[in-house]
Amino acid sequence: MLIRKIKLQIKNISVTPSNQLARASANPFLVRSAGPQGLCRGHFPRKPCWSCPCRSWFWPLYHFSAGGGFLIPYIIMLVVEGMPLLYLELAVGQRMRQGSIGAWNTISPYLRGVGIASVVVSFFLSMYYNVINAWAFWYLFHSFQDPLPWSSCPLNSNLTSYDEECEKASSTQYFWYRKTLNISPSIEENGGIQWEQALCLILAWLVVYLCILRGTESTGKVVYVTASLPYCVLIIYLVRGLTLHGAINGLAYMFTPKIEQLANPQTWINAATQIFFSLGLGFGSLIAFASYNEPSNNCQKHAIIVSLINSSTSIFASIVTFSIYGFKATFNYENCINKVILLLTNTFDLEDGFLTPGNLEETKDYLASAYPTEYSKIFPDIKNCSLESELDTAVQGTGLSFIVYTEAIKNMEVSQLWSVLYFVMLLMLGIGSMLGNTAAILTPLTDSNTISSRLPKEAISGLVCLISCAIGLVFTMEAGNYWFDIFNDYAATLSLLLIVLVETIAICYVYGLKRFENDLQVMTGCKPNWYWKIIWAFVSPLLIIGLFIFYLTDYILKGTLQYQAWDATQGQLVTRDYPNYALAVIGLLVASSTMCIPLVALGTFIMNRWKKGKTVSV
């Protein structure tokens, strides 16, 4: 019955002319054009700059942990999820000429919750994502020191030896966990706000506000810079990375398939998450930006081009990343081997140069059998050096962009230059991503007559930035990194799967695939072919449902949710269980976005029944 009512609502789709005209006239930086219903709405006066794939640069750092085995599900997800769903969202925004809330409300008031859920997810993402930019500013400011502050361990308070925590960990880990985060031993010890990080966060939000202050036109100019400059830096890093000793080891690790990972549901979930984040699916930013397109824009061609550029950029950035990882892992492996050789040479008074990496294992076996007493004394100090384990370590853990890269940079010549280049690039990527996140929030707000008639766009943008920054101060506390991990792991993934699933079902089975096909023909002059229709109607929904089940099953099998806490006494991460209140926050994060969809639909249904009953009684 609810579906029937939704379809009845769809029969009379209309856009409020006053809303669209006010929106177009309020922004002098937009060129006006007639929409599908002959309504005015601004559009970009040049090719849409929002197509620059800013998110694709950052997220591969977190999702290539399965090595070459990740590329297979990634490519499959790109073909059957990424391209089709990108095409669908671009077409919806271009057809409805509104932000995410308005677009789905135009299709049916029962679907308004889809747009609200997208805005909630984008708000969560903005709150914690800009903390990465704050960290990047912090490292950038310290990159002008000689030597780099993370290049060596500091002395202890007595100035007699190196700091104990730093010696047990490493100089880069120490600078990250102690100097940057000043992290607490667990999430239950919140500690105070780290004012250096808080100031960096305020600076990051000030930069974002200045970029979005003048509306879509100024945002477009900024995105051109934030998307093109990192390409230049990555090309420089590619040339440098490929010439580093051990780079081939990192590339081999990246492209060597780990077939066993294909049976791991988490690999597929990571692939889907990578696609969703890099393309911006489900956040509402695509719908928001596409609403400014010319109605005749070929969104199918655009979707294919953006998807291919995005994926190529991800792979390109990963090649650079893993060449650096290979150098770092090889450097640490050879350093470990040299320490073992030095220890054995001094202990057993061996001739210098006798021990080599090639005969080390054979010599160790001989010494253990020939001199068991002496060998047993030094056995605890003999490390098990493994290149594979070093590579595995290089692609795991929180803050790897600020630990692994800095560890590689400190061993390069002219390390300050490479550090400045890297963190400028990271800032460009982060700011570019933030512009998309804020657009997903601001476009529905400025589309609303209730809000835009009372507040100018600058004030709305300022309030969103101010509220996000104030809440984001939580992530600058001593336990802030643990809360950052909670938002990063649980605020978006499950919600995005549900949002995109409902979007696909709504277009294909509520709005009607035939009607959507006709809309595309009216806009672009051609209908989508059979491939797009099959993917939209059958393949994508079934695959998303499968991922949804995998996601829930994976967490059920894990039992109690756990997190990685920093143990200063050991100088390493240890696993702890989340306390009950943290589990409650996780549940609230997931529910606050996903429950928008059914609750809004139910509320609309009840209101319509109440109004109908009131009309009948009168």
Coordinates of C-alpha atoms in Angstrom, one line a residue:
M1 CA 0.0 0.0 0.0
L2 CA 2.9 2.4 0.8
I3 CA 4.5 1.7 -2.5
R4 CA 1.2 2.4 -4.3
K5 CA 1.0 5.8 -2.5
I6 CA 4.5 6.6 -3.5
K7 CA 3.8 5.9 -7.1
L8 CA 0.7 8.1 -6.9
Q9 CA 2.9 10.9 -5.6
I10 CA 5.3 10.5 -8.5
K11 CA 2.6 11.1 -11.1
N12 CA 2.6 14.8 -10.4
I13 CA 6.3 15.6 -10.0
S14 CA 6.8 19.3 -9.8
V15 CA 9.5 21.7 -8.7
T16 CA 8.6 24.9 -6.8
P17 CA 9.3 27.7 -9.3
S18 CA 9.9 30.3 -6.6
N19 CA 12.5 28.1 -4.9
Q20 CA 14.4 27.6 -8.1
L21 CA 14.2 31.2 -9.2
A22 CA 15.2 32.5 -5.8
R23 CA 18.1 30.0 -5.8
A24 CA 19.4 31.2 -9.2
S25 CA 19.0 34.9 -8.5
A26 CA 20.6 34.7 -5.1
N27 CA 23.9 33.5 -6.4
P28 CA 25.5 36.0 -8.9
F29 CA 28.3 33.6 -9.6
L30 CA 26.1 31.1 -11.4
V31 CA 25.0 31.3 -15.1
R32 CA 21.3 30.8 -15.4
S33 CA 19.7 28.1 -17.5
A34 CA 16.3 26.6 -18.0
G35 CA 15.7 23.2 -16.3
P36 CA 13.5 20.3 -17.5
Q37 CA 10.4 22.2 -16.4
G38 CA 11.6 25.4 -17.8
L39 CA 12.9 26.7 -14.4
C40 CA 16.0 28.7 -13.8
R41 CA 18.9 27.2 -12.0
G42 CA 22.5 28.1 -12.0
H43 CA 25.2 26.0 -13.7
F44 CA 28.9 25.9 -14.0
P45 CA 30.0 28.2 -16.8
R46 CA 32.7 25.7 -17.9
K47 CA 33.1 21.9 -17.8
P48 CA 32.0 20.6 -14.4
C49 CA 35.0 20.8 -12.2
W50 CA 33.5 18.5 -9.6
S51 CA 34.4 15.5 -11.7
C52 CA 38.0 15.8 -10.5
P53 CA 38.4 12.6 -8.4
C54 CA 39.9 14.1 -5.2
R55 CA 38.9 11.3 -2.9
S56 CA 40.6 8.7 -5.1
W57 CA 44.0 9.9 -4.1
F58 CA 43.7 9.3 -0.4
W59 CA 41.7 6.2 0.2
P60 CA 43.9 3.7 -1.6
L61 CA 46.4 4.1 1.2
Y62 CA 43.9 2.3 3.4
H63 CA 42.4 -0.3 1.2
F64 CA 45.2 -2.1 -0.7
S65 CA 46.1 -4.3 2.3
A66 CA 45.0 -7.4 0.3
G67 CA 47.8 -6.8 -2.2
G68 CA 47.1 -7.7 -5.8
G69 CA 44.1 -9.7 -4.6
F70 CA 42.3 -6.4 -4.0
L71 CA 42.5 -5.4 -7.6
I72 CA 40.1 -8.1 -8.7
P73 CA 37.1 -7.1 -6.5
Y74 CA 38.0 -3.5 -7.1
I75 CA 37.7 -3.8 -10.8
I76 CA 34.5 -5.9 -10.5
M77 CA 33.0 -3.3 -8.2
L78 CA 33.9 -0.5 -10.5
V79 CA 32.1 -2.1 -13.5
V80 CA 29.0 -3.3 -11.8
E81 CA 28.7 -0.7 -9.0
G82 CA 30.8 2.4 -9.6
M83 CA 30.0 3.4 -13.2
P84 CA 26.3 2.5 -13.1
L85 CA 25.6 4.1 -9.8
L86 CA 27.6 7.2 -10.7
Y87 CA 25.6 7.5 -13.9
L88 CA 22.3 7.1 -11.9
E89 CA 23.2 9.8 -9.4
L90 CA 24.4 12.3 -12.0
A91 CA 21.2 11.7 -14.0
V92 CA 19.0 12.2 -10.9
G93 CA 20.7 15.5 -10.0
Q94 CA 20.6 16.8 -13.6
R95 CA 17.0 15.8 -14.0
M96 CA 15.6 17.1 -10.7
R97 CA 17.7 20.2 -10.6
Q98 CA 18.0 20.1 -6.7
G99 CA 20.2 18.9 -3.9
S100 CA 19.8 15.4 -2.5
I101 CA 16.9 16.1 -0.2
G102 CA 15.0 18.1 -2.8
A103 CA 15.7 15.6 -5.6
W104 CA 14.3 12.6 -3.7
N105 CA 11.4 14.7 -2.3
T106 CA 10.5 15.7 -5.8
I107 CA 10.4 12.0 -6.9
S108 CA 8.3 11.3 -3.8
P109 CA 7.9 12.8 -0.3
Y110 CA 8.2 9.2 1.0
L111 CA 11.8 9.1 -0.3
R112 CA 12.9 12.4 1.3
G113 CA 14.6 10.3 4.0
V114 CA 17.2 9.1 1.4
G115 CA 18.4 12.7 0.9
I116 CA 18.4 13.4 4.6
A117 CA 20.4 10.2 5.2
S118 CA 23.0 11.4 2.7
V119 CA 23.3 14.8 4.4
V120 CA 23.7 13.1 7.8
V121 CA 26.5 10.9 6.4
S122 CA 28.2 13.8 4.8
F123 CA 28.0 15.8 8.0
F124 CA 29.6 12.9 9.9
L125 CA 32.3 12.7 7.3
S126 CA 33.0 16.4 7.4
M127 CA 33.3 16.4 11.2
Y128 CA 36.2 13.9 11.3
Y129 CA 37.7 14.2 7.8
N130 CA 38.9 17.7 8.2
V131 CA 41.0 16.5 11.2
I132 CA 43.2 14.8 8.6
N133 CA 43.8 18.3 7.1
A134 CA 44.6 19.6 10.6
W135 CA 47.2 16.8 11.0
A136 CA 48.6 17.7 7.5
F137 CA 49.0 21.3 8.5
W138 CA 50.8 20.2 11.7
Y139 CA 53.3 18.1 9.8
L140 CA 53.7 20.7 7.1
F141 CA 54.7 23.3 9.7
H142 CA 57.3 20.9 11.2
S143 CA 58.6 20.0 7.7
F144 CA 60.7 23.2 7.6
Q145 CA 62.9 22.1 10.5
D146 CA 66.4 20.7 10.0
P147 CA 66.6 17.9 10.9
L148 CA 63.0 16.8 10.7
P149 CA 61.6 16.4 14.2
W150 CA 60.6 12.7 13.5
S151 CA 64.0 11.8 12.1
S152 CA 65.4 10.7 15.5
C153 CA 64.4 10.1 19.1
P154 CA 64.5 12.9 21.7
L155 CA 66.6 12.7 24.8
N156 CA 65.0 11.8 28.1
S157 CA 64.5 14.3 30.9
N158 CA 67.9 13.5 32.4
L159 CA 69.6 14.0 29.0
T160 CA 71.4 10.7 29.6
S161 CA 69.8 8.6 26.9
Y162 CA 66.9 8.5 24.4
D163 CA 63.3 8.6 25.5
E164 CA 62.2 5.1 26.5
E165 CA 58.9 5.1 24.6
C166 CA 60.6 6.3 21.5
E167 CA 63.3 3.6 21.7
K168 CA 60.7 0.9 22.1
A169 CA 58.8 2.2 19.1
S170 CA 60.4 4.3 16.4
S171 CA 61.0 8.0 16.0
T172 CA 58.2 8.4 13.5
Q173 CA 55.7 6.5 15.7
Y174 CA 56.8 8.5 18.7
F175 CA 56.2 11.8 16.8
W176 CA 52.8 10.6 15.7
Y177 CA 51.4 9.1 18.9
R178 CA 53.2 11.3 21.5
K179 CA 54.0 14.7 19.9
T180 CA 51.1 14.9 17.5
L181 CA 48.2 13.1 19.2
N182 CA 49.6 12.8 22.8
I183 CA 47.4 9.8 22.8
S184 CA 45.9 8.3 26.0
P185 CA 46.3 4.6 26.9
S186 CA 42.6 3.9 26.1
I187 CA 39.4 5.4 24.9
E188 CA 38.2 5.6 28.5
E189 CA 40.8 8.2 29.4
N190 CA 39.7 11.2 27.4
G191 CA 42.3 13.7 28.6
G192 CA 42.2 17.3 27.6
I193 CA 42.1 19.1 24.2
Q194 CA 45.5 19.4 22.6
W195 CA 45.5 23.1 21.7
E196 CA 48.1 22.8 19.0
Q197 CA 45.9 20.3 17.1
A198 CA 42.8 22.4 17.9
L199 CA 44.4 25.5 16.3
C200 CA 45.3 23.4 13.2
L201 CA 41.7 22.2 13.0
I202 CA 40.4 25.7 13.2
L203 CA 42.8 26.7 10.4
A204 CA 41.7 23.8 8.3
W205 CA 38.0 24.8 8.7
L206 CA 38.9 28.5 8.0
V207 CA 40.5 27.4 4.7
V208 CA 37.4 25.3 3.8
Y209 CA 35.1 28.2 4.6
L210 CA 37.0 30.7 2.4
C211 CA 36.9 28.2 -0.4
I212 CA 33.1 27.8 -0.3
L213 CA 32.3 31.4 0.7
R214 CA 31.6 32.7 -2.8
G215 CA 29.5 29.8 -3.9
T216 CA 29.8 27.2 -6.6
E217 CA 31.9 29.2 -9.0
S218 CA 34.7 29.8 -6.5
T219 CA 34.5 26.2 -5.3
G220 CA 35.0 25.1 -8.9
K221 CA 38.1 27.2 -9.3
V222 CA 39.6 25.8 -6.0
V223 CA 38.8 22.2 -7.0
Y224 CA 40.8 22.7 -10.3
V225 CA 43.8 23.6 -8.2
T226 CA 43.3 20.9 -5.5
A227 CA 42.9 18.2 -8.1
S228 CA 45.6 19.2 -10.6
L229 CA 48.4 20.2 -8.2
P230 CA 48.6 16.7 -6.6
Y231 CA 49.1 15.2 -10.1
C232 CA 52.2 17.2 -10.4
V233 CA 53.5 16.2 -7.0
L234 CA 52.6 12.5 -7.6
I235 CA 54.5 12.5 -10.9
I236 CA 57.6 13.9 -9.1
Y237 CA 57.2 11.3 -6.4
L238 CA 56.7 8.6 -9.0
V239 CA 60.1 9.4 -10.6
R240 CA 61.7 9.6 -7.2
G241 CA 60.0 6.5 -5.8
L242 CA 60.9 4.3 -8.7
T243 CA 64.6 5.2 -8.3
L244 CA 64.6 4.3 -4.7
H245 CA 66.3 1.1 -3.5
G246 CA 63.7 -1.6 -2.9
A247 CA 60.8 0.1 -4.8
I248 CA 60.4 -3.1 -6.9
N249 CA 59.6 -5.0 -3.7
G250 CA 56.7 -2.7 -2.9
L251 CA 55.3 -2.9 -6.5
A252 CA 55.6 -6.7 -6.4
Y253 CA 53.7 -6.8 -3.2
M254 CA 51.0 -4.6 -4.6
F255 CA 50.4 -6.5 -7.8
T256 CA 51.0 -10.1 -6.5
P257 CA 47.5 -11.6 -6.2
K258 CA 46.5 -13.0 -2.8
I259 CA 43.8 -15.3 -4.0
E260 CA 42.8 -16.3 -0.5
Q261 CA 41.7 -12.8 0.1
L262 CA 38.9 -13.2 -2.4
A263 CA 37.1 -15.5 0.1
N264 CA 37.4 -12.8 2.7
P265 CA 34.2 -10.7 2.9
Q266 CA 36.1 -7.8 4.2
T267 CA 38.1 -7.5 1.0
W268 CA 34.9 -7.1 -1.0
I269 CA 33.5 -4.6 1.6
N270 CA 36.8 -2.7 1.3
A271 CA 36.5 -2.7 -2.5
A272 CA 33.0 -1.4 -2.3
T273 CA 33.9 1.2 0.3
Q274 CA 36.8 2.4 -1.9
I275 CA 34.5 2.8 -4.9
F276 CA 31.8 4.6 -2.8
F277 CA 34.3 7.0 -1.2
S278 CA 36.4 7.7 -4.2
L279 CA 33.4 8.4 -6.5
G280 CA 31.3 10.0 -3.7
L281 CA 28.4 7.6 -4.1
G282 CA 25.6 8.0 -1.6
F283 CA 26.9 11.2 -0.1
G284 CA 24.6 13.5 -2.1
S285 CA 27.5 15.6 -3.4
L286 CA 27.1 14.1 -6.9
I287 CA 23.4 14.9 -7.0
A288 CA 24.2 18.4 -5.7
F289 CA 26.9 19.2 -8.2
A290 CA 25.0 17.6 -11.1
S291 CA 22.0 19.7 -10.4
Y292 CA 24.0 22.7 -11.8
N293 CA 24.7 20.9 -15.1
E294 CA 23.1 21.9 -18.3
P295 CA 20.0 19.7 -18.8
S296 CA 21.5 18.5 -22.1
N297 CA 24.8 17.4 -20.5
N298 CA 25.8 13.8 -21.5
C299 CA 25.9 12.4 -18.0
Q300 CA 26.5 8.8 -19.4
K301 CA 29.7 9.9 -21.0
H302 CA 30.6 11.9 -18.0
A303 CA 30.1 8.9 -15.7
I304 CA 32.3 6.7 -17.8
I305 CA 35.1 9.2 -18.1
V306 CA 35.1 10.2 -14.4
S307 CA 35.1 6.5 -13.3
L308 CA 38.0 5.6 -15.5
I309 CA 40.0 8.7 -14.5
N310 CA 39.2 8.0 -10.9
S311 CA 40.3 4.4 -11.0
S312 CA 43.4 5.2 -13.0
T313 CA 44.3 7.9 -10.5
S314 CA 43.8 5.4 -7.6
I315 CA 46.1 2.8 -9.3
F316 CA 48.6 5.5 -10.2
A317 CA 48.7 6.9 -6.6
S318 CA 49.0 3.3 -5.3
I319 CA 52.1 2.7 -7.5
V320 CA 53.7 5.8 -6.0
T321 CA 52.7 4.7 -2.5
F322 CA 53.9 1.1 -2.8
S323 CA 57.2 2.1 -4.3
I324 CA 57.8 4.3 -1.2
Y325 CA 56.5 1.4 1.0
G326 CA 59.0 -0.9 -0.8
F327 CA 61.9 1.4 -0.1
K328 CA 60.8 1.7 3.6
A329 CA 60.4 -2.0 4.0
T330 CA 63.6 -2.9 2.3
F331 CA 65.5 -0.3 4.3
N332 CA 64.2 -1.7 7.6
Y333 CA 64.8 -5.3 6.5
E334 CA 68.4 -4.6 5.5
N335 CA 68.9 -2.6 8.7
C336 CA 67.6 -5.6 10.7
I337 CA 69.9 -8.0 8.9
N338 CA 72.9 -5.7 9.5
K339 CA 72.2 -5.6 13.2
V340 CA 72.0 -9.4 13.4
I341 CA 75.3 -9.7 11.4
L342 CA 77.0 -7.2 13.7
L343 CA 75.7 -9.0 16.8
L344 CA 77.0 -12.4 15.7
T345 CA 80.3 -11.0 14.4
N346 CA 81.1 -9.4 17.7
T347 CA 79.9 -12.2 19.9
F348 CA 81.7 -15.0 18.1
D349 CA 84.7 -12.9 17.0
L350 CA 84.0 -13.6 13.3
E351 CA 86.1 -12.0 10.5
D352 CA 84.6 -8.8 9.2
G353 CA 82.8 -9.5 5.9
F354 CA 82.4 -13.2 6.6
L355 CA 78.7 -13.0 7.3
T356 CA 76.5 -11.9 4.5
P357 CA 72.7 -11.9 4.0
G358 CA 73.2 -15.0 1.8
N359 CA 74.9 -17.2 4.3
L360 CA 73.3 -15.7 7.5
E361 CA 70.7 -18.5 8.1
E362 CA 73.2 -21.2 7.5
T363 CA 75.7 -19.6 9.8
K364 CA 73.1 -19.2 12.5
D365 CA 72.3 -22.9 12.4
Y366 CA 76.0 -23.8 12.7
L367 CA 76.7 -21.4 15.6
A368 CA 73.6 -22.7 17.5
S369 CA 74.8 -26.3 17.2
A370 CA 78.5 -25.6 17.7
Y371 CA 78.2 -23.1 20.5
P372 CA 74.8 -23.7 22.2
T373 CA 75.6 -21.9 25.5
E374 CA 76.9 -18.7 23.9
Y375 CA 74.2 -18.7 21.3
S376 CA 71.4 -19.1 23.8
K377 CA 72.6 -16.0 25.7
I378 CA 72.2 -13.7 22.6
F379 CA 69.2 -15.6 21.1
P380 CA 66.6 -13.1 22.5
D381 CA 68.4 -10.2 20.8
I382 CA 68.5 -12.0 17.4
K383 CA 65.5 -10.6 15.5
N384 CA 63.7 -12.6 12.9
C385 CA 64.2 -10.4 9.8
S386 CA 61.5 -10.8 7.1
L387 CA 60.9 -8.6 4.1
E388 CA 57.3 -9.9 3.8
S389 CA 56.5 -9.0 7.4
E390 CA 57.9 -5.5 6.8
L391 CA 55.7 -5.1 3.8
D392 CA 52.7 -6.3 5.7
T393 CA 53.4 -3.8 8.5
A394 CA 53.7 -1.0 5.9
V395 CA 50.1 -1.2 4.9
Q396 CA 48.4 -1.5 8.2
G397 CA 47.5 0.7 11.2
T398 CA 46.0 4.1 11.9
G399 CA 47.8 7.1 10.7
L400 CA 49.9 5.2 8.2
S401 CA 50.1 8.3 6.0
F402 CA 51.8 10.0 8.9
I403 CA 54.0 7.1 10.0
V404 CA 55.1 5.1 6.9
Y405 CA 55.6 8.0 4.6
T406 CA 57.5 10.1 7.1
E407 CA 59.7 7.1 7.9
A408 CA 60.6 6.8 4.2
I409 CA 61.0 10.6 3.8
K410 CA 63.4 10.9 6.7
N411 CA 65.8 8.5 4.9
M412 CA 65.7 10.5 1.6
E413 CA 68.2 13.1 0.6
V414 CA 66.9 16.7 1.0
S415 CA 64.2 15.2 3.3
Q416 CA 62.6 18.7 4.0
L417 CA 61.8 19.2 0.4
W418 CA 60.1 15.8 0.0
S419 CA 58.2 16.3 3.3
V420 CA 56.8 19.7 2.2
L421 CA 55.8 18.4 -1.2
Y422 CA 54.0 15.4 0.4
F423 CA 52.0 17.3 3.0
V424 CA 51.1 20.1 0.5
M425 CA 49.7 17.3 -1.7
L426 CA 47.9 15.7 1.2
L427 CA 46.3 19.1 2.0
M428 CA 45.2 19.6 -1.6
L429 CA 43.5 16.2 -1.6
G430 CA 41.9 16.7 1.8
I431 CA 40.6 20.2 0.9
G432 CA 39.3 18.9 -2.4
S433 CA 37.4 16.2 -0.6
M434 CA 36.0 18.6 2.0
L435 CA 34.6 20.8 -0.7
G436 CA 32.5 17.9 -2.0
N437 CA 31.4 17.0 1.5
T438 CA 30.3 20.5 2.4
A439 CA 28.5 20.9 -1.0
A440 CA 26.4 17.8 -0.1
I441 CA 25.4 19.5 3.1
L442 CA 24.9 23.1 1.9
T443 CA 23.0 22.5 -1.4
P444 CA 19.9 21.0 0.3
L445 CA 20.0 23.7 3.0
T446 CA 20.2 26.5 0.4
D447 CA 17.5 24.8 -1.6
S448 CA 15.2 25.2 1.3
N449 CA 13.1 28.3 1.2
T450 CA 12.6 28.2 5.0
I451 CA 16.4 28.5 5.6
S452 CA 17.6 30.5 2.6
S453 CA 14.9 33.2 3.0
R454 CA 16.2 33.9 6.5
L455 CA 19.9 33.5 6.2
P456 CA 22.3 34.4 3.3
K457 CA 24.4 31.6 1.9
E458 CA 27.6 32.9 3.6
A459 CA 25.9 32.7 7.0
I460 CA 24.6 29.1 6.3
S461 CA 28.1 28.1 5.2
G462 CA 29.6 29.7 8.2
L463 CA 27.2 28.0 10.6
V464 CA 27.9 24.5 9.1
C465 CA 31.7 25.1 9.3
L466 CA 31.4 26.4 12.9
I467 CA 29.3 23.5 14.2
S468 CA 31.5 20.9 12.4
C469 CA 34.6 22.5 13.8
A470 CA 33.2 22.7 17.4
I471 CA 32.2 19.0 17.3
G472 CA 35.5 18.1 15.7
L473 CA 37.4 19.4 18.7
V474 CA 36.5 16.0 20.3
F475 CA 39.1 14.5 17.9
T476 CA 41.8 16.7 19.2
M477 CA 41.6 15.3 22.8
E478 CA 44.0 12.7 24.0
A479 CA 41.5 10.0 23.2
G480 CA 40.5 11.8 20.0
N481 CA 42.2 9.3 17.7
Y482 CA 40.1 6.5 19.1
W483 CA 36.9 8.4 18.4
F484 CA 38.3 9.3 14.9
D485 CA 38.7 5.5 14.2
I486 CA 35.0 4.9 15.3
F487 CA 33.7 7.6 12.9
N488 CA 36.0 6.4 10.2
D489 CA 35.0 2.7 10.6
Y490 CA 31.3 3.0 11.3
A491 CA 29.8 6.4 10.3
A492 CA 29.5 5.8 6.6
T493 CA 30.1 2.2 5.3
L494 CA 26.9 0.5 6.3
S495 CA 24.9 3.7 5.7
L496 CA 26.2 4.2 2.2
L497 CA 25.3 0.6 1.2
L498 CA 21.7 1.2 2.4
I499 CA 21.4 4.6 0.8
V500 CA 22.6 3.4 -2.6
L501 CA 20.5 0.3 -2.4
V502 CA 17.3 2.4 -1.8
E503 CA 18.3 4.9 -4.5
T504 CA 18.6 2.1 -7.1
I505 CA 15.3 0.4 -6.0
A506 CA 13.5 3.7 -5.9
I507 CA 14.5 4.7 -9.5
C508 CA 14.0 1.2 -11.0
Y509 CA 10.8 0.1 -9.2
V510 CA 9.2 3.2 -7.7
Y511 CA 9.9 6.0 -10.1
G512 CA 10.0 3.5 -12.9
L513 CA 12.9 2.4 -15.1
K514 CA 11.0 3.1 -18.3
R515 CA 10.1 6.6 -17.1
F516 CA 13.7 7.3 -16.1
E517 CA 14.9 6.0 -19.5
N518 CA 12.5 8.5 -21.2
D519 CA 13.8 11.3 -19.0
L520 CA 17.4 10.6 -20.1
Q521 CA 16.3 10.6 -23.7
V522 CA 14.7 14.0 -23.3
M523 CA 17.8 15.4 -21.6
T524 CA 20.6 13.9 -23.6
G525 CA 18.9 12.7 -26.8
C526 CA 19.6 9.0 -26.3
K527 CA 18.4 6.2 -24.1
P528 CA 20.6 4.1 -21.9
N529 CA 21.4 0.7 -23.4
W530 CA 20.6 -2.7 -22.1
Y531 CA 23.8 -2.9 -20.0
W532 CA 22.9 0.0 -17.8
K533 CA 19.3 -1.1 -17.3
I534 CA 20.2 -4.7 -16.3
I535 CA 22.8 -3.4 -13.9
W536 CA 20.5 -0.9 -12.3
A537 CA 17.5 -3.3 -12.1
F538 CA 19.1 -6.5 -11.1
V539 CA 22.9 -6.8 -10.6
S540 CA 23.6 -3.7 -8.5
P541 CA 20.7 -4.3 -6.0
L542 CA 21.6 -8.0 -5.6
L543 CA 25.3 -7.3 -5.1
I544 CA 24.7 -4.5 -2.6
I545 CA 22.4 -6.8 -0.6
G546 CA 25.1 -9.5 -0.7
L547 CA 27.7 -6.9 0.6
F548 CA 25.2 -5.9 3.3
I549 CA 24.8 -9.5 4.5
F550 CA 28.6 -10.0 4.3
Y551 CA 29.1 -6.8 6.4
L552 CA 26.7 -7.8 9.1
T553 CA 28.0 -11.4 9.2
D554 CA 31.6 -10.3 9.5
Y555 CA 30.8 -8.1 12.5
I556 CA 28.6 -10.8 14.1
L557 CA 31.4 -13.4 13.8
K558 CA 33.9 -11.0 15.3
G559 CA 31.9 -10.8 18.5
T560 CA 32.8 -7.9 20.7
L561 CA 34.1 -4.9 18.7
Q562 CA 37.7 -4.0 19.4
Y563 CA 40.1 -1.2 18.7
Q564 CA 43.9 -0.7 18.6
A565 CA 45.2 1.3 21.6
W566 CA 48.7 2.7 22.0
D567 CA 50.7 1.2 24.9
A568 CA 53.5 3.6 25.7
T569 CA 55.2 1.1 28.0
Q570 CA 55.6 -1.4 25.1
G571 CA 55.9 1.2 22.3
Q572 CA 53.3 -0.6 20.2
L573 CA 49.5 -1.0 19.6
V574 CA 47.5 -3.4 21.7
T575 CA 44.0 -4.7 21.2
R576 CA 41.3 -3.7 23.6
D577 CA 37.5 -4.1 23.8
Y578 CA 35.3 -1.1 23.2
P579 CA 33.5 0.0 26.4
N580 CA 29.7 -0.1 26.5
Y581 CA 29.3 3.6 25.9
A582 CA 31.5 3.5 22.8
L583 CA 29.4 0.6 21.5
A584 CA 26.3 2.8 22.1
V585 CA 27.9 5.7 20.1
I586 CA 28.7 3.2 17.2
G587 CA 25.1 2.1 17.2
L588 CA 23.8 5.7 17.2
L589 CA 26.1 6.6 14.3
V590 CA 24.8 3.8 12.2
A591 CA 21.1 4.3 13.2
S592 CA 21.1 8.1 12.9
S593 CA 21.6 7.9 9.2
T594 CA 20.0 4.6 8.2
M595 CA 16.8 5.1 10.2
C596 CA 16.1 8.4 8.4
I597 CA 14.9 6.4 5.4
P598 CA 12.1 4.3 7.1
L599 CA 11.2 6.9 9.7
V600 CA 10.6 9.7 7.2
A601 CA 8.6 7.4 4.9
L602 CA 6.5 6.3 7.9
G603 CA 6.1 9.8 9.1
T604 CA 4.9 10.9 5.6
F605 CA 2.5 8.0 5.4
I606 CA 1.0 8.9 8.8
M607 CA 0.7 12.6 8.0
N608 CA -1.0 11.8 4.7
R609 CA -3.5 9.5 6.4
W610 CA -4.1 12.1 9.0
K611 CA -4.7 14.9 6.5
K612 CA -6.9 12.6 4.4
G613 CA -9.0 11.6 7.5
K614 CA -9.3 15.3 8.4
T615 CA -10.5 16.2 4.9
V616 CA -13.1 13.4 4.9
S617 CA -14.4 14.4 8.4
V618 CA -14.8 18.0 7.2

